[in-house]
CSV table of C-alpha atoms and ligand atoms in Angstrom, one decimal:
chain,number,residue,atom,x,y,z
A,1340,MET,CA,144.9,34.6,141.5
A,1341,ARG,CA,141.6,35.3,143.0
A,1342,PRO,CA,138.8,34.7,140.2
A,1343,VAL,CA,137.5,37.4,138.0
A,1344,ARG,CA,133.8,38.1,137.9
A,1345,THR,CA,132.9,37.8,134.5
A,1346,LEU,CA,133.4,36.3,131.0
A,1347,ARG,CA,134.1,39.6,129.6
A,1348,GLU,CA,137.0,40.0,132.4
A,1349,ALA,CA,138.3,36.1,131.6
A,1350,ARG,CA,138.5,36.9,127.6
A,1351,GLU,CA,140.4,39.8,128.4
A,1352,ALA,CA,142.9,37.7,131.1
A,1353,VAL,CA,143.2,35.3,128.0
A,1354,ALA,CA,144.0,37.6,126.1
A,1355,SER,CA,147.0,38.8,128.2
A,1356,GLY,CA,148.6,35.4,128.2
A,1357,THR,CA,146.4,33.7,131.6
A,1358,THR,CA,145.3,30.1,130.9
A,1359,VAL,CA,141.7,29.1,131.5
A,1360,ARG,CA,143.6,26.4,133.7
A,1361,ALA,CA,144.9,29.1,136.0
A,1362,LEU,CA,141.5,30.4,136.0
A,1363,THR,CA,140.0,27.2,137.4
A,1364,GLU,CA,142.1,26.5,139.4
A,1365,ALA,CA,141.2,30.0,141.0
A,1366,ALA,CA,137.3,29.3,140.6
A,1367,LEU,CA,138.0,26.1,143.1
A,1368,ALA,CA,140.1,27.3,145.3
A,1369,GLU,CA,137.7,29.9,146.3
A,1370,ALA,CA,135.0,27.8,145.6
A,1371,ARG,CA,136.9,26.0,148.7
A,1372,ARG,CA,137.6,29.0,150.8
A,1373,GLN,CA,134.0,30.0,150.7
A,1374,GLN,CA,132.3,26.1,151.7
A,1375,ASP,CA,130.3,27.0,154.3
A,1376,LEU,CA,127.8,28.8,151.7
A,1377,ASN,CA,127.4,25.0,151.1
A,1378,ALA,CA,126.4,26.1,147.5
A,1379,PHE,CA,128.4,23.6,145.9
A,1380,LEU,CA,127.6,20.3,146.6
A,1381,GLU,CA,130.3,18.8,144.7
A,1382,LEU,CA,133.7,20.2,143.0
A,1383,PHE,CA,134.7,18.4,139.7
A,1384,ASP,CA,138.0,18.8,139.7
A,1385,ALA,CA,139.6,16.4,137.6
A,1386,SER,CA,137.1,17.2,134.6
A,1387,ALA,CA,137.1,20.3,134.5
A,1388,LEU,CA,141.1,21.2,134.9
A,1389,GLU,CA,141.0,18.1,131.7
A,1390,GLN,CA,138.4,20.7,130.0
A,1391,ALA,CA,140.4,23.8,130.7
A,1392,ASP,CA,143.1,21.9,129.0
A,1393,ARG,CA,141.2,21.3,126.0
A,1394,VAL,CA,140.1,25.2,125.8
A,1395,ASP,CA,143.3,26.4,126.3
A,1396,ALA,CA,144.5,23.8,123.4
A,1397,SER,CA,141.5,25.1,121.0
A,1398,LEU,CA,142.6,28.9,121.7
A,1399,ARG,CA,146.3,27.8,120.6
A,1400,THR,CA,145.3,26.6,117.3
A,1401,GLY,CA,142.6,28.8,116.9
A,1402,THR,CA,139.2,26.9,117.0
A,1403,ALA,CA,138.2,27.8,120.6
A,1404,GLY,CA,134.3,28.5,120.8
A,1405,PRO,CA,132.3,31.2,121.7
A,1406,LEU,CA,132.1,30.5,125.3
A,1407,ALA,CA,136.2,29.9,125.8
A,1408,GLY,CA,137.0,31.5,129.3
A,1409,LEU,CA,133.8,30.4,131.0
A,1410,LEU,CA,133.4,29.1,134.4
A,1411,LEU,CA,130.2,27.4,135.0
A,1412,SER,CA,128.5,25.8,137.9
A,1413,ILE,CA,125.5,23.3,137.1
A,1414,LYS,CA,122.0,22.6,139.4
A,1415,ASP,CA,122.0,19.4,140.8
A,1416,ASN,CA,119.3,18.6,138.7
A,1417,ILE,CA,121.2,18.7,135.4
A,1418,CYS,CA,122.7,15.2,133.9
A,1419,TYR,CA,126.5,15.4,133.2
A,1420,LYS,CA,128.1,12.6,132.0
A,1421,ASP,CA,130.4,10.5,134.7
A,1422,HIS,CA,129.0,13.0,137.0
A,1423,ARG,CA,126.6,12.5,140.1
A,1424,THR,CA,123.5,14.4,139.7
A,1425,GLY,CA,120.8,13.9,143.1
A,1426,ALA,CA,118.5,17.0,142.7
A,1427,SER,CA,119.4,17.5,146.3
A,1428,SER,CA,117.6,14.6,147.3
A,1429,ARG,CA,118.5,11.6,149.7
A,1430,ILE,CA,116.6,9.4,147.5
A,1431,LEU,CA,118.8,10.2,144.4
A,1432,GLU,CA,121.7,9.2,146.5
A,1433,GLY,CA,125.3,8.0,144.5
A,1434,PHE,CA,123.3,8.3,141.3
A,1435,THR,CA,125.5,8.4,138.6
A,1436,SER,CA,124.5,10.6,134.9
A,1437,LEU,CA,124.5,7.8,132.0
A,1438,TYR,CA,124.1,11.0,129.7
A,1439,SER,CA,124.6,14.5,129.7
A,1440,ALA,CA,121.6,17.0,129.3
A,1441,THR,CA,121.6,18.9,125.9
A,1442,ALA,CA,122.1,22.4,127.4
A,1443,VAL,CA,125.4,20.8,129.4
A,1444,GLU,CA,126.5,19.4,125.8
A,1445,ARG,CA,125.8,22.6,124.2
A,1446,LEU,CA,127.7,25.1,126.6
A,1447,LEU,CA,131.1,22.2,126.9
A,1448,ALA,CA,130.8,22.4,123.2
A,1449,ALA,CA,131.4,26.1,123.0
A,1450,GLY,CA,134.1,26.0,125.6
A,1451,ALA,CA,132.8,26.2,129.0
A,1452,VAL,CA,134.8,24.7,132.2
A,1453,ILE,CA,132.0,23.3,134.3
A,1454,VAL,CA,133.9,23.5,138.4
A,1455,GLY,CA,130.4,21.9,139.8
A,1456,ARG,CA,127.5,21.1,140.9
A,1457,THR,CA,125.3,23.1,143.0
A,1458,ASN,CA,122.8,22.6,145.8
A,1459,CYS,CA,119.5,23.9,145.3
A,1460,ASP,CA,115.5,22.3,146.6
A,1461,GLU,CA,115.1,19.0,147.0
A,1462,PHE,CA,113.9,18.2,143.3
A,1463,ALA,CA,113.8,21.9,142.8
A,1464,MET,CA,110.2,22.5,145.4
A,1465,GLY,CA,111.0,26.0,147.0
A,1466,SER,CA,112.0,29.6,147.7
A,1467,SER,CA,114.2,29.2,149.8
A,1468,ASN,CA,117.5,26.2,149.5
A,1469,GLU,CA,115.7,24.7,153.0
A,1470,THR,CA,114.4,21.8,151.8
A,1471,SER,CA,117.7,20.4,150.2
A,1472,ALA,CA,118.8,17.4,152.1
A,1473,TYR,CA,121.7,18.4,152.5
A,1474,GLY,CA,121.7,21.7,154.1
A,1475,PRO,CA,120.6,25.3,153.4
A,1476,VAL,CA,122.8,27.3,151.4
A,1477,ALA,CA,123.5,30.8,152.8
A,1478,ASN,CA,123.2,34.1,150.8
A,1479,PRO,CA,126.8,35.5,149.9
A,1480,LEU,CA,125.6,38.9,150.9
A,1481,ASP,CA,124.6,38.3,154.1
A,1482,PRO,CA,125.0,34.2,155.7
A,1483,LYS,CA,121.8,34.8,158.3
A,1484,ARG,CA,119.9,34.6,154.7
A,1485,VAL,CA,118.5,32.5,152.4
A,1486,PRO,CA,120.4,33.0,148.8
A,1487,GLY,CA,116.4,32.0,147.2
A,1488,GLY,CA,115.5,29.1,145.9
A,1489,SER,CA,115.3,26.4,144.1
A,1490,SER,CA,118.6,27.3,142.9
A,1491,GLY,CA,120.0,29.2,145.8
A,1492,GLY,CA,123.5,27.4,144.8
A,1493,ALA,CA,123.6,28.4,141.7
A,1494,ALA,CA,122.6,32.1,142.8
A,1495,ALA,CA,125.4,32.3,145.3
A,1496,SER,CA,127.8,30.0,143.5
A,1497,VAL,CA,127.8,33.6,140.7
A,1498,ALA,CA,126.6,36.1,143.4
A,1499,ALA,CA,129.9,34.7,145.6
A,1500,GLY,CA,132.3,35.5,142.7
A,1501,ILE,CA,133.3,31.9,142.8
A,1502,VAL,CA,131.7,31.3,138.8
A,1503,HIS,CA,131.1,33.9,135.6
A,1504,ALA,CA,127.5,32.1,135.5
A,1505,ALA,CA,125.6,29.1,136.4
A,1506,LEU,CA,122.8,26.9,134.7
A,1507,GLY,CA,119.3,26.6,137.2
A,1508,SER,CA,115.9,26.1,136.3
A,1509,ASP,CA,112.6,28.0,137.0
A,1510,THR,CA,109.6,26.0,137.6
A,1511,GLY,CA,108.1,28.8,139.5
A,1512,GLY,CA,110.5,31.7,139.8
A,1513,SER,CA,113.6,29.4,140.7
A,1514,ILE,CA,116.1,31.2,138.3
A,1515,ARG,CA,114.3,34.5,138.8
A,1516,GLN,CA,114.0,35.0,143.0
A,1517,PRO,CA,117.1,33.7,143.6
A,1518,ALA,CA,118.9,36.4,141.2
A,1519,SER,CA,116.7,39.4,142.9
A,1520,PHE,CA,117.9,37.7,146.6
A,1521,THR,CA,121.4,37.8,145.3
A,1522,GLY,CA,121.8,40.9,143.3
A,1523,THR,CA,122.8,38.8,140.1
A,1524,VAL,CA,120.2,38.6,136.2
A,1525,GLY,CA,118.3,35.5,136.3
A,1526,LEU,CA,117.2,34.4,132.7
A,1527,LYS,CA,113.8,32.4,132.4
A,1528,PRO,CA,114.2,31.2,128.7
A,1529,THR,CA,110.4,30.6,126.2
A,1530,TYR,CA,108.8,27.6,126.9
A,1531,GLY,CA,110.6,25.3,124.3
A,1532,ARG,CA,114.0,27.4,123.3
A,1533,VAL,CA,115.9,25.2,125.8
A,1534,SER,CA,116.2,21.8,126.0
A,1535,ARG,CA,114.9,19.8,128.6
A,1536,TYR,CA,116.4,16.5,127.8
A,1537,GLY,CA,118.6,15.6,130.5
A,1538,LEU,CA,116.9,17.9,133.1
A,1539,ILE,CA,114.8,15.7,136.1
A,1540,ALA,CA,111.5,16.7,135.5
A,1541,PHE,CA,109.2,18.5,138.2
A,1542,ALA,CA,106.3,20.0,136.5
A,1543,SER,CA,107.2,19.3,132.9
A,1544,SER,CA,105.1,22.5,131.5
A,1545,PHE,CA,106.5,24.5,133.2
A,1546,ASP,CA,110.5,23.5,133.7
A,1547,GLN,CA,112.9,25.6,131.7
A,1548,ILE,CA,117.1,25.2,131.9
A,1549,GLY,CA,118.4,29.2,132.1
A,1550,PRO,CA,121.4,31.0,132.9
A,1551,PHE,CA,122.7,33.1,135.9
A,1552,GLY,CA,125.3,35.9,135.6
A,1553,HIS,CA,126.6,39.0,136.8
A,1554,THR,CA,125.9,41.2,133.4
A,1555,VAL,CA,123.1,40.3,131.2
A,1556,GLU,CA,125.3,40.3,128.5
A,1557,ASP,CA,126.9,37.0,130.1
A,1558,VAL,CA,123.4,35.3,130.5
A,1559,THR,CA,122.7,36.5,126.9
A,1560,ASP,CA,126.4,34.7,126.0
A,1561,VAL,CA,125.6,31.6,127.6
A,1562,TYR,CA,121.6,31.7,126.7
A,1563,ASN,CA,122.9,31.9,122.9
A,1564,ALA,CA,125.1,28.8,123.0
A,1565,MET,CA,122.1,26.7,124.9
A,1566,ALA,CA,119.1,28.2,122.4
A,1567,GLY,CA,117.5,25.9,119.6
A,1568,VAL,CA,115.6,23.1,119.0
A,1569,ASP,CA,116.6,19.1,119.8
A,1570,PRO,CA,115.4,16.1,118.0
A,1571,LEU,CA,115.8,14.7,122.1
A,1572,ASP,CA,113.1,17.2,123.7
A,1573,SER,CA,110.0,16.9,121.8
A,1574,THR,CA,108.8,20.0,123.6
A,1575,THR,CA,111.4,22.1,121.4
A,1576,SER,CA,110.2,24.8,119.1
A,1577,SER,CA,111.9,24.2,115.7
A,1578,ARG,CA,111.7,27.8,115.7
A,1579,PRO,CA,115.2,29.0,114.3
A,1580,ALA,CA,117.1,30.8,117.5
A,1581,PRO,CA,119.1,33.7,115.9
A,1582,PRO,CA,122.0,34.5,118.3
A,1583,VAL,CA,120.5,37.7,120.0
A,1584,THR,CA,123.3,41.0,120.2
A,1585,LEU,CA,122.2,43.1,122.8
A,1586,GLU,CA,121.9,46.9,120.2
A,1587,HIS,CA,120.3,49.3,121.8
A,1588,THR,CA,116.2,49.2,121.1
A,1589,GLY,CA,114.1,52.1,120.0
A,1590,PRO,CA,111.5,53.7,121.8
A,1591,LEU,CA,109.6,50.4,123.8
A,1592,ARG,CA,106.1,50.2,125.0
A,1593,ILE,CA,106.4,48.6,128.2
A,1594,ALA,CA,102.8,47.2,130.7
A,1595,TYR,CA,103.7,48.5,133.8
A,1596,TYR,CA,101.9,46.9,136.8
A,1597,ARG,CA,101.3,49.5,139.3
A,1598,ASP,CA,98.8,47.4,141.3
A,1599,CYS,CA,102.1,44.7,142.1
A,1600,VAL,CA,104.3,47.3,143.0
A,1601,GLU,CA,101.2,49.0,145.3
A,1602,ARG,CA,99.9,45.6,146.9
A,1603,PRO,CA,100.3,45.5,150.7
A,1604,GLY,CA,103.4,43.0,152.1
A,1605,VAL,CA,105.8,44.5,148.8
A,1606,ALA,CA,108.6,46.4,150.2
A,1607,PRO,CA,108.7,50.1,150.7
A,1608,ALA,CA,112.5,50.1,148.6
A,1609,VAL,CA,110.9,47.6,145.9
A,1610,ARG,CA,107.9,49.9,145.5
A,1611,GLU,CA,110.5,53.7,145.4
A,1612,ALA,CA,112.6,52.2,142.8
A,1613,MET,CA,110.0,50.6,140.7
A,1614,THR,CA,108.2,54.1,140.5
A,1615,ALA,CA,111.4,56.1,139.8
A,1616,LEU,CA,112.8,52.8,137.0
A,1617,VAL,CA,109.6,53.7,134.9
A,1618,GLU,CA,109.8,58.0,135.7
A,1619,ARG,CA,113.5,56.9,134.2
A,1620,LEU,CA,111.7,54.8,131.7
A,1621,GLN,CA,109.6,57.5,130.4
A,1622,ARG,CA,112.0,59.6,130.3
A,1623,ALA,CA,114.4,58.1,128.1
A,1624,GLY,CA,111.5,58.2,125.5
A,1625,HIS,CA,109.9,54.7,125.9
A,1626,THR,CA,105.6,54.3,126.1
A,1627,VAL,CA,105.0,52.8,129.9
A,1628,GLU,CA,101.7,52.6,130.6
A,1629,PRO,CA,99.6,50.7,133.6
A,1630,ALA,CA,98.0,47.3,133.6
A,1631,GLU,CA,97.1,44.6,136.3
A,1632,LEU,CA,98.1,41.6,137.0
A,1633,PRO,CA,95.7,39.1,135.5
A,1634,LEU,CA,93.8,36.9,138.1
A,1635,PRO,CA,96.5,37.9,141.0
A,1636,ASP,CA,94.2,35.7,143.2
A,1637,GLN,CA,94.3,32.9,141.3
A,1638,GLN,CA,98.1,32.8,140.1
A,1639,VAL,CA,99.9,30.8,142.8
A,1640,PRO,CA,96.9,28.4,143.4
A,1641,THR,CA,97.0,27.4,139.7
A,1642,TYR,CA,100.8,27.3,139.8
A,1643,TYR,CA,100.2,25.1,142.7
A,1644,ILE,CA,97.5,22.7,141.6
A,1645,ILE,CA,99.0,22.1,137.9
A,1646,ALA,CA,102.8,22.0,139.1
A,1647,THR,CA,101.9,19.6,142.3
A,1648,ALA,CA,100.1,17.4,139.6
A,1649,GLU,CA,102.8,17.1,137.5
A,1650,ALA,CA,105.5,16.8,140.0
A,1651,SER,CA,103.0,13.6,141.3
A,1652,SER,CA,103.1,11.6,138.0
A,1653,ASN,CA,107.3,12.5,137.4
A,1654,LEU,CA,108.3,11.3,140.7
A,1655,ALA,CA,106.7,7.5,140.6
A,1656,ARG,CA,109.9,7.1,138.5
A,1657,PHE,CA,111.5,6.7,141.7
A,1658,ASP,CA,111.2,3.5,143.4
A,1659,GLY,CA,113.3,2.4,145.4
A,1660,ILE,CA,114.0,0.1,141.9
A,1661,HIS,CA,115.5,2.2,139.4
A,1662,TYR,CA,117.3,4.5,140.8
A,1663,GLY,CA,118.9,5.9,144.1
A,1664,HIS,CA,118.2,4.8,147.5
A,1665,ARG,CA,116.8,1.7,148.5
A,1666,SER,CA,115.6,0.9,151.8
A,1667,LYS,CA,117.5,-1.8,153.3
A,1668,ALA,CA,114.5,-2.6,156.2
A,1669,ALA,CA,112.3,-3.2,153.4
A,1670,SER,CA,111.2,-7.1,152.0
A,1671,GLY,CA,109.1,-7.7,149.0
A,1672,VAL,CA,108.0,-5.4,146.4
A,1673,GLU,CA,105.5,-3.3,147.9
A,1674,ASP,CA,107.2,-2.9,151.0
A,1675,THR,CA,109.8,-1.9,148.8
A,1676,TYR,CA,108.6,1.2,146.9
A,1677,ARG,CA,107.0,2.6,150.4
A,1678,LEU,CA,110.3,2.3,152.6
A,1679,SER,CA,112.8,3.2,149.5
A,1680,ARG,CA,110.3,6.5,148.4
A,1681,SER,CA,109.0,7.2,152.1
A,1682,GLU,CA,113.2,7.2,153.5
A,1683,GLY,CA,114.3,8.9,150.8
A,1684,PHE,CA,112.0,11.7,150.1
A,1685,GLY,CA,112.2,14.9,152.4
A,1686,PRO,CA,108.9,16.4,153.8
A,1687,GLU,CA,108.3,19.3,151.3
A,1688,VAL,CA,108.5,16.6,148.4
A,1689,GLN,CA,106.1,14.1,150.1
A,1690,ARG,CA,103.4,17.3,150.8
A,1691,ARG,CA,104.0,17.8,146.8
A,1692,ILE,CA,103.4,14.4,145.8
A,1693,LEU,CA,99.9,14.2,148.4
A,1694,LEU,CA,98.7,17.3,146.9
A,1695,GLY,CA,99.2,16.2,143.5
A,1696,THR,CA,97.5,12.7,144.1
A,1697,PHE,CA,95.1,14.6,145.3
A,1698,VAL,CA,94.1,16.9,142.5
A,1699,LEU,CA,94.3,14.1,140.1
A,1700,SER,CA,92.6,11.6,141.7
A,1701,ALA,CA,89.2,10.2,140.3
A,1702,GLY,CA,87.0,12.5,143.4
A,1703,TYR,CA,88.8,15.7,142.8
A,1704,TYR,CA,90.0,15.7,139.4
A,1705,ASP,CA,87.7,18.2,138.0
A,1706,ALA,CA,87.4,20.2,140.9
A,1707,TYR,CA,91.0,21.1,141.0
A,1708,TYR,CA,93.0,19.9,137.8
A,1709,ALA,CA,90.8,21.0,135.5
A,1710,GLN,CA,89.4,24.1,136.9
A,1711,ALA,CA,93.7,25.0,137.4
A,1712,GLN,CA,94.1,23.9,133.6
A,1713,LYS,CA,91.2,26.8,132.0
A,1714,VAL,CA,92.6,29.3,134.6
A,1715,ARG,CA,95.8,28.9,133.4
A,1716,ARG,CA,94.3,29.2,129.9
A,1717,LEU,CA,92.9,31.8,130.9
A,1718,ILE,CA,96.0,33.6,132.5
A,1719,ARG,CA,98.0,33.1,129.2
A,1720,GLU,CA,96.0,34.4,126.9
A,1721,ALA,CA,95.2,37.7,129.3
A,1722,THR,CA,99.3,38.0,129.3
A,1723,LEU,CA,99.6,37.5,125.5
A,1724,ARG,CA,97.1,40.0,125.2
A,1725,THR,CA,99.2,42.4,126.6
A,1726,LEU,CA,102.3,41.6,125.2
A,1727,ALA,CA,100.4,41.6,121.6
A,1728,ARG,CA,99.7,46.0,122.8
A,1729,HIS,CA,102.9,45.9,124.6
A,1730,ASP,CA,106.8,44.9,124.0
A,1731,LEU,CA,107.3,44.5,127.6
A,1732,ILE,CA,105.7,43.6,131.0
A,1733,LEU,CA,107.9,45.4,133.9
A,1734,LEU,CA,106.8,44.1,137.7
A,1735,PRO,CA,109.1,43.5,140.4
A,1736,THR,CA,110.8,39.6,141.2
A,1737,CYS,CA,110.0,39.7,144.2
A,1738,PRO,CA,107.7,41.6,147.0
A,1739,ILE,CA,110.6,41.4,149.3
A,1740,THR,CA,114.0,41.0,149.9
A,1741,ALA,CA,115.7,38.1,150.9
A,1742,PHE,CA,114.2,36.9,154.5
A,1743,GLU,CA,116.2,34.9,157.4
A,1744,ARG,CA,116.5,31.3,157.5
A,1745,GLY,CA,113.8,29.7,159.2
A,1746,ALA,CA,111.5,32.2,158.4
A,1747,LEU,CA,108.9,30.6,156.8
A,1748,ALA,CA,110.2,27.2,156.7
A,1749,ALA,CA,107.1,26.2,159.0
A,1750,ASP,CA,104.4,28.2,157.3
A,1751,PRO,CA,104.4,26.9,153.6
A,1752,ILE,CA,101.0,29.3,152.6
A,1753,ALA,CA,103.2,31.9,152.8
A,1754,MET,CA,106.5,30.5,151.2
A,1755,TYR,CA,104.0,29.8,148.1
A,1756,LEU,CA,102.7,33.2,148.2
A,1757,GLN,CA,106.4,34.4,147.7
A,1758,ASP,CA,105.6,33.3,144.3
A,1759,ILE,CA,103.3,35.8,143.2
A,1760,PHE,CA,105.1,37.9,140.7
A,1761,THR,CA,107.6,34.6,139.0
A,1762,VAL,CA,104.4,32.4,137.8
A,1763,GLN,CA,102.8,34.0,135.3
A,1764,ALA,CA,105.7,33.4,133.2
A,1765,ASN,CA,105.7,29.9,133.4
A,1766,LEU,CA,101.9,29.9,133.6
A,1767,ALA,CA,102.2,31.7,130.3
A,1768,GLY,CA,105.4,30.3,128.6
A,1769,THR,CA,107.1,33.2,128.3
A,1770,PRO,CA,110.3,34.8,128.6
A,1771,ALA,CA,111.2,36.6,131.7
A,1772,ILE,CA,114.1,38.1,133.0
A,1773,SER,CA,115.0,39.6,136.7
A,1774,VAL,CA,117.9,42.7,136.8
A,1775,PRO,CA,119.0,43.9,139.6
A,1776,LEU,CA,117.2,46.6,140.6
A,1777,GLY,CA,118.5,48.1,144.0
A,1778,THR,CA,118.7,47.3,147.8
A,1779,ASP,CA,117.0,47.9,150.8
A,1780,ALA,CA,117.8,49.3,154.3
A,1781,ASP,CA,119.7,46.5,155.1
A,1782,GLY,CA,122.2,46.5,151.7
A,1783,MET,CA,120.0,43.2,150.7
A,1784,PRO,CA,119.5,43.5,146.7
A,1785,PHE,CA,115.9,43.3,144.7
A,1786,GLY,CA,115.5,43.2,140.8
A,1787,ALA,CA,113.0,44.2,138.3
A,1788,GLN,CA,111.6,41.6,135.8
A,1789,LEU,CA,110.6,42.0,132.2
A,1790,LEU,CA,108.1,39.7,130.7
A,1791,ALA,CA,108.5,39.8,126.3
A,1792,ALA,CA,106.2,37.6,124.2
A,1793,PRO,CA,107.2,34.0,123.5
A,1794,PHE,CA,110.9,33.6,121.8
A,1795,GLY,CA,111.1,37.5,122.0
A,1796,GLU,CA,114.6,36.6,123.8
A,1797,GLU,CA,115.7,39.3,121.7
A,1798,VAL,CA,113.4,42.4,122.4
A,1799,LEU,CA,113.8,41.2,126.7
A,1800,LEU,CA,117.1,40.9,126.7
A,1801,ARG,CA,118.0,44.0,124.8
A,1802,ALA,CA,115.7,45.7,127.2
A,1803,ALA,CA,117.6,44.2,130.4
A,1804,ALA,CA,120.8,45.5,129.2
A,1805,HIS,CA,119.7,48.8,128.1
A,1806,LEU,CA,117.6,49.0,131.5
A,1807,PRO,CA,118.4,52.8,133.6
A,1808,THR,CA,118.2,50.8,136.7
A,1809,ARG,CA,119.9,53.9,138.3
B,1443,LIG,N1,109.3,28.3,144.4
B,1443,LIG,C1,108.4,27.6,143.7
B,1443,LIG,C2,107.9,26.0,144.1
B,1443,LIG,O1,108.5,25.8,144.9
B,1443,LIG,C3,109.4,27.6,142.0
B,1443,LIG,C4,109.8,26.7,142.7
B,1443,LIG,C5,111.0,26.1,140.7
B,1443,LIG,O2,110.9,27.5,139.8
B,1443,LIG,N2,111.8,25.1,140.5
B,1443,LIG,O3,107.6,25.5,143.4
């Protein structure tokens, strides 16, 4: 059998007698058939089939969880007990997780089957999945092109029709941008809504785990099963997280970043589709008012100063002693640290550790890191002011569609600037979602992005589910 695309279809298949084991076998076969995408670093055949049998048994006894039938992939920076996890880095070669991420635990308890772990940019640093130590991922819609990053394998595993949903992580856009590039839905929850326990840290004050899917409905089901306080992550919020349902909302007040659409460098197809979307929203009775992206020229630099500072500190634990790769050429402790890190980390990770160490160093701390924290606060306050007057902010997810492999790899600044529309949600801690909006002349998809106030997932997901995208 061919895999079915959505959880809803999987539920229907299960209701008419298909086993979760059969669905799982089909997904594993499909992943192998499409292995040239390089989306999966490993398929978890044995544990996936065991879990499928458990879910089938629970269906027979009427004790099945809400996600029975869901086939899921997890990004290679999310821990799953007794399975390899490597952040697509040589430095974690051979590392096996000692515990599962809270998100993984909750999804397994709800009946999800985890099919495998997906390729990503090394330590989630990148926008094209080209910094992985295990090679790039191809975009299923055009294999010459990148799937976006850093959760490129996650997006590709869904877009290729292998799994219904994927877990990614979003530090500066790594769920939303690949969703835009692959025609899928991608949600970055509010900071503190989903536990980061068991997520390999990149920039701890930005990182969030979130789902990809073909529909807002599937993404919502996965989100509902993960959201909520976790005693193992002190940055999770203790606010109740009642399950979000997708009823129609009444008329909404939407702030529309027209300057983002009119900016030079925004693809004409993106501009036209956003303008048409605004008109449809107005015709549907919503109030859409122009607003402006706060501090547009400062957002990306602020994000990269803080993200690299936090990364340089987080990645200090990879020293050749505690985890993974240890240099064979080293003699003595210092040599072991130096050579293991030089051999284990790729060029992009090394660049970020250097940048982060620099902005935190005694002579430059005030000029860069402290300054960036102040600018971050201004961006957050401006965002929250807009969201106090409006239910949502609407802007494109990315200025462009998926580019060809190699097109930006030699120019890190051009690559970093791709994040212009996505870092605001991370700087401000708000939830944000990318939903497919249209395609360009080459047939490549792009998304519309919505932001809501912190913990406003309900209005965000409801609006996304009913967005008049055509
Ligand atoms: N592209 C951004 C970066 O390279 C975002 C990465 C992410 O969200 N993990 O930092």
